[in-house]
Coordinates of C-alpha atoms in Angstrom, one line a residue:
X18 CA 17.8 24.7 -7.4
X19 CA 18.6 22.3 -4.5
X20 CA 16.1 19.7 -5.2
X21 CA 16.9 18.5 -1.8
X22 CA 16.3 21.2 0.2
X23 CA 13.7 22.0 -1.1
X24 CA 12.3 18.9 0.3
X25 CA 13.6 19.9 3.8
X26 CA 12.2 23.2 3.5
X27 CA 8.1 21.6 2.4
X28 CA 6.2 20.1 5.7
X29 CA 5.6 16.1 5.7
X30 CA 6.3 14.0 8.0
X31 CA 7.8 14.9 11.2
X32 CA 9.2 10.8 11.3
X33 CA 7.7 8.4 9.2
X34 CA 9.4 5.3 10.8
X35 CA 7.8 6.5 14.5
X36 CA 4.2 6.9 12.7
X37 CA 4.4 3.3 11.4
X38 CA 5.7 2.2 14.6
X39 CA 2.4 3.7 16.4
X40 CA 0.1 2.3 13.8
X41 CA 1.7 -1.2 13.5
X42 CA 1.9 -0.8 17.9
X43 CA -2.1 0.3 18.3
X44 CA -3.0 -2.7 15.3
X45 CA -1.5 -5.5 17.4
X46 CA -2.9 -4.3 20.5
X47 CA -6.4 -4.5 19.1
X48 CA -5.4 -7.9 17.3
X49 CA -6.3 -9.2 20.8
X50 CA -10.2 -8.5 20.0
X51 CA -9.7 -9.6 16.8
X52 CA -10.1 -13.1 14.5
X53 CA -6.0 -12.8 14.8
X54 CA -6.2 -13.4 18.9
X55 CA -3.9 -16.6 18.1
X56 CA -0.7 -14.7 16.7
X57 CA -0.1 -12.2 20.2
X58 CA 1.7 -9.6 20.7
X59 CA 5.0 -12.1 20.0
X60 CA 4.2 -12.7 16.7
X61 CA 6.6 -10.7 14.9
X62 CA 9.3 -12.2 16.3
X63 CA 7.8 -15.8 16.1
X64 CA 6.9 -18.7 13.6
X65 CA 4.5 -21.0 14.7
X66 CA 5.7 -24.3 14.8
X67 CA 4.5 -27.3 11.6
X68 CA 4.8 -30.6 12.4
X69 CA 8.5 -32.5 11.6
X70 CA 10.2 -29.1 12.0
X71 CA 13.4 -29.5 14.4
X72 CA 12.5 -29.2 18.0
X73 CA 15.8 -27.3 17.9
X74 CA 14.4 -23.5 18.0
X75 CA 10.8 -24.0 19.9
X76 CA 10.6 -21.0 22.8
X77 CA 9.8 -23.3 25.4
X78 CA 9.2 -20.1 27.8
X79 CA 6.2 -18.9 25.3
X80 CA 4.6 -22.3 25.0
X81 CA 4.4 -22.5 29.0
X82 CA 2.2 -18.6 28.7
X83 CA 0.8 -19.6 25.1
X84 CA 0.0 -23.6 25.1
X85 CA 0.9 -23.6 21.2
X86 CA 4.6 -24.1 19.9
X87 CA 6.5 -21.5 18.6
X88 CA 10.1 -21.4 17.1
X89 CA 12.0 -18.3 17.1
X90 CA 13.0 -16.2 13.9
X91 CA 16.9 -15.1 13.7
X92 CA 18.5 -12.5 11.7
X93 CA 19.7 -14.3 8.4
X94 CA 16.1 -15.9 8.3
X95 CA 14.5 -14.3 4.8
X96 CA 10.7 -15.9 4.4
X97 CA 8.8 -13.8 1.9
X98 CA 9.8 -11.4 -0.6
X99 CA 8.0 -8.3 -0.7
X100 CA 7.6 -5.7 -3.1
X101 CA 5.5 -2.0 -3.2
X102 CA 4.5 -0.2 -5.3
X103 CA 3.4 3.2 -5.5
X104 CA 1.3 5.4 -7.8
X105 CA 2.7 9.4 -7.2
X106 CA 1.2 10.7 -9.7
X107 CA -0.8 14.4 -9.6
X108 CA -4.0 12.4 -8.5
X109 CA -2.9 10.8 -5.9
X110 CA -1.8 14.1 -4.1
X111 CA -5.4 15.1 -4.0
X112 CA -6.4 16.8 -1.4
X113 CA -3.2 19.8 -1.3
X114 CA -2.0 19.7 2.4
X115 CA 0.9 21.1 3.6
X116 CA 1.9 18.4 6.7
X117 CA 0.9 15.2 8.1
X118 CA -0.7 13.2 10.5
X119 CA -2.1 10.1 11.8
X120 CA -5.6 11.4 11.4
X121 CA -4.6 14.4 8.7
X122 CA -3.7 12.5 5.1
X123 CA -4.3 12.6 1.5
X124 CA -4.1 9.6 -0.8
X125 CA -0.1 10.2 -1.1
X126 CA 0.3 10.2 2.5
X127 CA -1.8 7.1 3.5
X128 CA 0.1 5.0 0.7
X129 CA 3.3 6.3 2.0
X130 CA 2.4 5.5 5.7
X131 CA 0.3 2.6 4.8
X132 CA 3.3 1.1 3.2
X133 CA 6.1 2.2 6.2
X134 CA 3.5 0.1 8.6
X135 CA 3.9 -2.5 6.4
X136 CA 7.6 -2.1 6.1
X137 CA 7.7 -1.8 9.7
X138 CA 6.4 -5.7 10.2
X139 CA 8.2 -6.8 7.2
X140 CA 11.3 -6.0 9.3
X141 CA 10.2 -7.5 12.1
X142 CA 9.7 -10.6 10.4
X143 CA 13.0 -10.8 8.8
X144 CA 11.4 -10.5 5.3
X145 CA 12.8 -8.6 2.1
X146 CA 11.4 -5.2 0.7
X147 CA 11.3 -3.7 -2.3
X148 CA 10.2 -0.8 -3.3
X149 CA 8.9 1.0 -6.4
X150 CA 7.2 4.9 -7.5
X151 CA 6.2 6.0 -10.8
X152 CA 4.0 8.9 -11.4
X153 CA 4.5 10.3 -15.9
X154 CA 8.0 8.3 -15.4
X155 CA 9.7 5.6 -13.6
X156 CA 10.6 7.5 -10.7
X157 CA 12.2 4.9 -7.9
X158 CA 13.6 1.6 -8.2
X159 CA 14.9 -0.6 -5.4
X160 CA 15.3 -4.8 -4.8
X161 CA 13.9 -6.8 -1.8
X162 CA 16.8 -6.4 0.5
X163 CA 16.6 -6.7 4.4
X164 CA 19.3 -4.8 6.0
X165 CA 18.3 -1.7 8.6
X166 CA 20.5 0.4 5.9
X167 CA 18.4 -0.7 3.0
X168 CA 14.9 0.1 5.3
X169 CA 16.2 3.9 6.0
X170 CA 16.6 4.4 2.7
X171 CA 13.1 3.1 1.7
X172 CA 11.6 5.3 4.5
X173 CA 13.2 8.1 3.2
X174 CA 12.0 7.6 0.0
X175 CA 8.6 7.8 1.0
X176 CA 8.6 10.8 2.9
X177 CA 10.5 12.8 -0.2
X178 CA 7.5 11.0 -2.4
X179 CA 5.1 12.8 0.2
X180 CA 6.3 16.2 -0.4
X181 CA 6.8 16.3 -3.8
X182 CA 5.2 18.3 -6.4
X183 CA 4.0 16.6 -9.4
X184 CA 3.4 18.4 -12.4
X185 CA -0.2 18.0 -13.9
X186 CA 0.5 15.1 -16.7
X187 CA -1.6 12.0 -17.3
X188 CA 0.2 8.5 -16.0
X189 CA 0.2 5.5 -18.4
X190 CA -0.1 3.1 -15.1
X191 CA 0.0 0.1 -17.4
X192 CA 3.2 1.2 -18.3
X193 CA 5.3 1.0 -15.4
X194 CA 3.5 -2.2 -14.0
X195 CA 5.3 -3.9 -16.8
X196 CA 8.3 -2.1 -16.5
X197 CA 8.0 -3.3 -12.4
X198 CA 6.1 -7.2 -13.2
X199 CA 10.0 -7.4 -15.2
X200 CA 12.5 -6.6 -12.5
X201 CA 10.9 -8.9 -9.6
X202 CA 12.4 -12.5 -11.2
X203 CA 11.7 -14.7 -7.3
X204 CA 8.4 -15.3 -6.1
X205 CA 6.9 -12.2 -4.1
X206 CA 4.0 -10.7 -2.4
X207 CA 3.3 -7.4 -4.2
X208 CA 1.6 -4.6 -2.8
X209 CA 0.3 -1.9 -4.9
X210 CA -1.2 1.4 -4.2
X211 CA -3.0 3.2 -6.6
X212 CA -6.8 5.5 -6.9
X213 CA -6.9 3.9 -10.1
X214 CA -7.8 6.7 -12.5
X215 CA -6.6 6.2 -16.1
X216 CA -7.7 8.1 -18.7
X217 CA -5.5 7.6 -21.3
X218 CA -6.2 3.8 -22.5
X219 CA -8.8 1.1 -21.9
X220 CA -8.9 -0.6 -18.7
X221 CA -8.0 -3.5 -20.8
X222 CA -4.8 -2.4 -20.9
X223 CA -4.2 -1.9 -17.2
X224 CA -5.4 -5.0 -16.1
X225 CA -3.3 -7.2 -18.6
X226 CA -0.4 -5.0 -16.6
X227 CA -1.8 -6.7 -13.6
X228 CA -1.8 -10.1 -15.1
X229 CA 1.8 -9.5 -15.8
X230 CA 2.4 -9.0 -12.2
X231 CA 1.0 -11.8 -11.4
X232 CA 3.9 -13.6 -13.4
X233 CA 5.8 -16.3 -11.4
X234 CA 3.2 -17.1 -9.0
X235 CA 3.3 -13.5 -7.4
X236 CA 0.9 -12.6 -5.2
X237 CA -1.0 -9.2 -6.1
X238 CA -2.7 -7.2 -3.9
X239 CA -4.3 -3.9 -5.1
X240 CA -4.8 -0.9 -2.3
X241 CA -7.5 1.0 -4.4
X242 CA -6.6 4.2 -2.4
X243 CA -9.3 7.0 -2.8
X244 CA -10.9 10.1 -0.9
X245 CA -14.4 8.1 -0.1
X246 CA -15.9 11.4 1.2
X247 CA -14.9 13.2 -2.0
X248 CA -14.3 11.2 -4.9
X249 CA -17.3 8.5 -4.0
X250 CA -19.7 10.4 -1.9
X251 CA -19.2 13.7 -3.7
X252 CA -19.9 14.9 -0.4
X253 CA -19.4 19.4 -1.5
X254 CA -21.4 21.9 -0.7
X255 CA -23.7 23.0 -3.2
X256 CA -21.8 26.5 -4.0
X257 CA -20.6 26.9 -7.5
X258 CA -17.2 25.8 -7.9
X259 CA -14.4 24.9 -10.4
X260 CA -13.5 21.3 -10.4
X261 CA -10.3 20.6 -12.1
X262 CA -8.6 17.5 -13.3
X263 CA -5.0 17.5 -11.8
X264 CA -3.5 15.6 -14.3
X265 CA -5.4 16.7 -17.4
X266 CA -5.9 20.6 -16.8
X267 CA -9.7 20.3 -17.7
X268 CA -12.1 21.8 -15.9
X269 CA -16.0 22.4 -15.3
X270 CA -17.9 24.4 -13.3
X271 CA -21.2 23.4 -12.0
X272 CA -23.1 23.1 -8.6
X273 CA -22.6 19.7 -6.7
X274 CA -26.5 18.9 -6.3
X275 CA -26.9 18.9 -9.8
X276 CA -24.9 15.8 -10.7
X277 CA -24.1 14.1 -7.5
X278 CA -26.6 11.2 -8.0
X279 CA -25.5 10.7 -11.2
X280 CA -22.1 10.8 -10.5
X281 CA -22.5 8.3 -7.6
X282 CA -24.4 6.0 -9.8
X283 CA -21.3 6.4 -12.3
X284 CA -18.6 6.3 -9.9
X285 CA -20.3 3.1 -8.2
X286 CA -20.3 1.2 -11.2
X287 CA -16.6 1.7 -12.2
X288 CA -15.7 0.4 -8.6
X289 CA -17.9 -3.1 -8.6
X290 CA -16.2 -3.7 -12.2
X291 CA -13.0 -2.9 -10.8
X292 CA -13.4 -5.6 -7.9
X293 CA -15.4 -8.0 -10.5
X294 CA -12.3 -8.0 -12.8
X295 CA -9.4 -8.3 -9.6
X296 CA -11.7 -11.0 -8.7
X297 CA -11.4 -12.4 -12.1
X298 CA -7.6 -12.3 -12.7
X299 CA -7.2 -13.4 -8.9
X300 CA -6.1 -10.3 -7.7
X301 CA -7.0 -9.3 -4.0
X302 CA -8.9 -5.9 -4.1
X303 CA -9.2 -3.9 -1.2
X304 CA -10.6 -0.5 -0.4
X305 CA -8.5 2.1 1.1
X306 CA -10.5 5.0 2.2
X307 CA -7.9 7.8 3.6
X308 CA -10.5 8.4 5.9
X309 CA -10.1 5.4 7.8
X310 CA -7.7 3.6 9.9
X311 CA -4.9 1.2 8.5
X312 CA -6.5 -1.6 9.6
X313 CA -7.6 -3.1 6.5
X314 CA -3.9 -2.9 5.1
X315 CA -2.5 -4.7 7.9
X316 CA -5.3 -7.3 8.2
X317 CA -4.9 -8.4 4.4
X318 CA -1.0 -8.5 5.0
X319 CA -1.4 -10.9 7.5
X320 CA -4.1 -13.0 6.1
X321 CA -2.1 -13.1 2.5
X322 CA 1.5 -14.0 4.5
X323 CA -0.7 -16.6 6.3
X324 CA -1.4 -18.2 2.8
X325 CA 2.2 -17.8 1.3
X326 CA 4.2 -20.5 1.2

């Protein structure tokens, strides 16, 4: 079998890089309503301007609209190292969908959109991105690199990630992170999307994967990706039906009514200990609801990058 195309064949995305383009595009349009006003739509292209900098570079043309000193960004300019990483395993292809949209995404295809967006400003700011996937194995490995070439190749990555099938096998995350935390040597912002369901070990585990990722003075930032309608709300009709572990096999059946309370109770605990503990080993936590914009993402990229230096 072709692997390849059999990826053709599957529905995705119809072009990833034109989906982040729109997202990143609407984001910076409503950045003028937001606490980010300052930055304009010429951000991406600009650095603001710290005192005893050469006067060389300032864009006198954008102070005379803006009143505030900018100095342009060129093409050999590198200023953050960024690296992402990606959970594919079964779980994170919950729910099944055959393509994708804007407003039409399971938890595979916001971290692989989420993550293009972010790309997409990366570029723009002349920055380096890496990339990495795991799933039962270490699937995808590339270095921060910043060249159009190297971009394409991530993108394409991501949509292949989208429409692959991953076979139902439980994923030692805690694993991989150290596998990842010993390939990025240089001071980087990590990104890292994940739902966060472990089975296999204690969470111990996983977050002394995190501490290792935090190794050189990298900045961590976990995407807790998740189906809130779903997987927190339990929000199912109250038909019987079989719910099935996709990486496991198990299975129950039950009605929904009968353990939704508890299971939100249950569910709602795991998550406050998962932000008490990020908060702990200074790691940013953020919720990533699929059903939701990309705001959040983009917002926390530019308020970490703000603090990077």
């Amino acid at each position: 079998m072709n692997i390849q195309q059999e990826l053709n064949k599957a529905e995705g995305f119809k072009n990833l890089d034109l989906l982040a383009k729109q997202v990143v595009e609407g984001f910076i349009a409503g950045m003028h309503k937001s606490p980010f006003h300052g930055f304009s739509a010429e951000f991406a292209e600009h650095k603001i301007y710290n005192q005893g900098e050469s006067t060389r570079h300032i864009d006198w043309k954008l102070f005379a609209k803006t009143d505030k000193l900018y100095t342009k960004r060129y093409d050999d300019e590198t200023n953050l190292r960024c690296h992402i990483i990606i959970d594919n395993s079964a779980s994170m292809h919950y729910p099944e969908m055959g393509s994708f949209s804007i407003d039409r995404l399971n938890k595979i295809a916001f971290s692989a959109l989420a993550s293009a967006s972010l790309m997409y400003l990366l570029k723009k700011q002349r920055d380096a991105i890496g990339l990495s996937v795991y799933s039962d194995a270490y699937d995808f490995y590339a270095p921060e690199k910043g060249s159009e070439r190297h971009h394409q190749m991530l993108l394409s990555q991501l949509s292949n990630m989208v429409v692959s099938k991953q076979n139902s096998k439980e994923t030692d995350t805690y694993k991989y992170l150290h596998e990842i935390a010993e390939k990025i040597h240089k001071r980087s912002m990590i990104f890292l999307f994940t739902d966060m369901f472990q089975t296999t070990v204690e969470d111990t585990k996983l977050f002394e994967a995190l501490r290792h990722l935090k190794y050189n003075k990298h900045e961590v930032i976990l995407f807790h990706v998740f189906d809130k309608e779903k997987e927190f709300a339990f929000n199912f009709d109250n038909t019987p039906k079989r719910f099935v572990d996709v990486e496991t096999g198990d299975s129950i059946n039950l009605y929904a009514d009968t353990i939704r309370e508890n299971y939100k109770v249950a569910v709602n605990n795991y998550f406050e200990s998962l932000r008490l503990k990020c908060g702990q080993y200074k790691i940013n936590y953020v919720e990533a609801d699929i059903n939701k914009d990309f705001n959040s993402i983009l917002t926390t990229y530019l308020i970490e990058r703000q603090k990077f230096s």
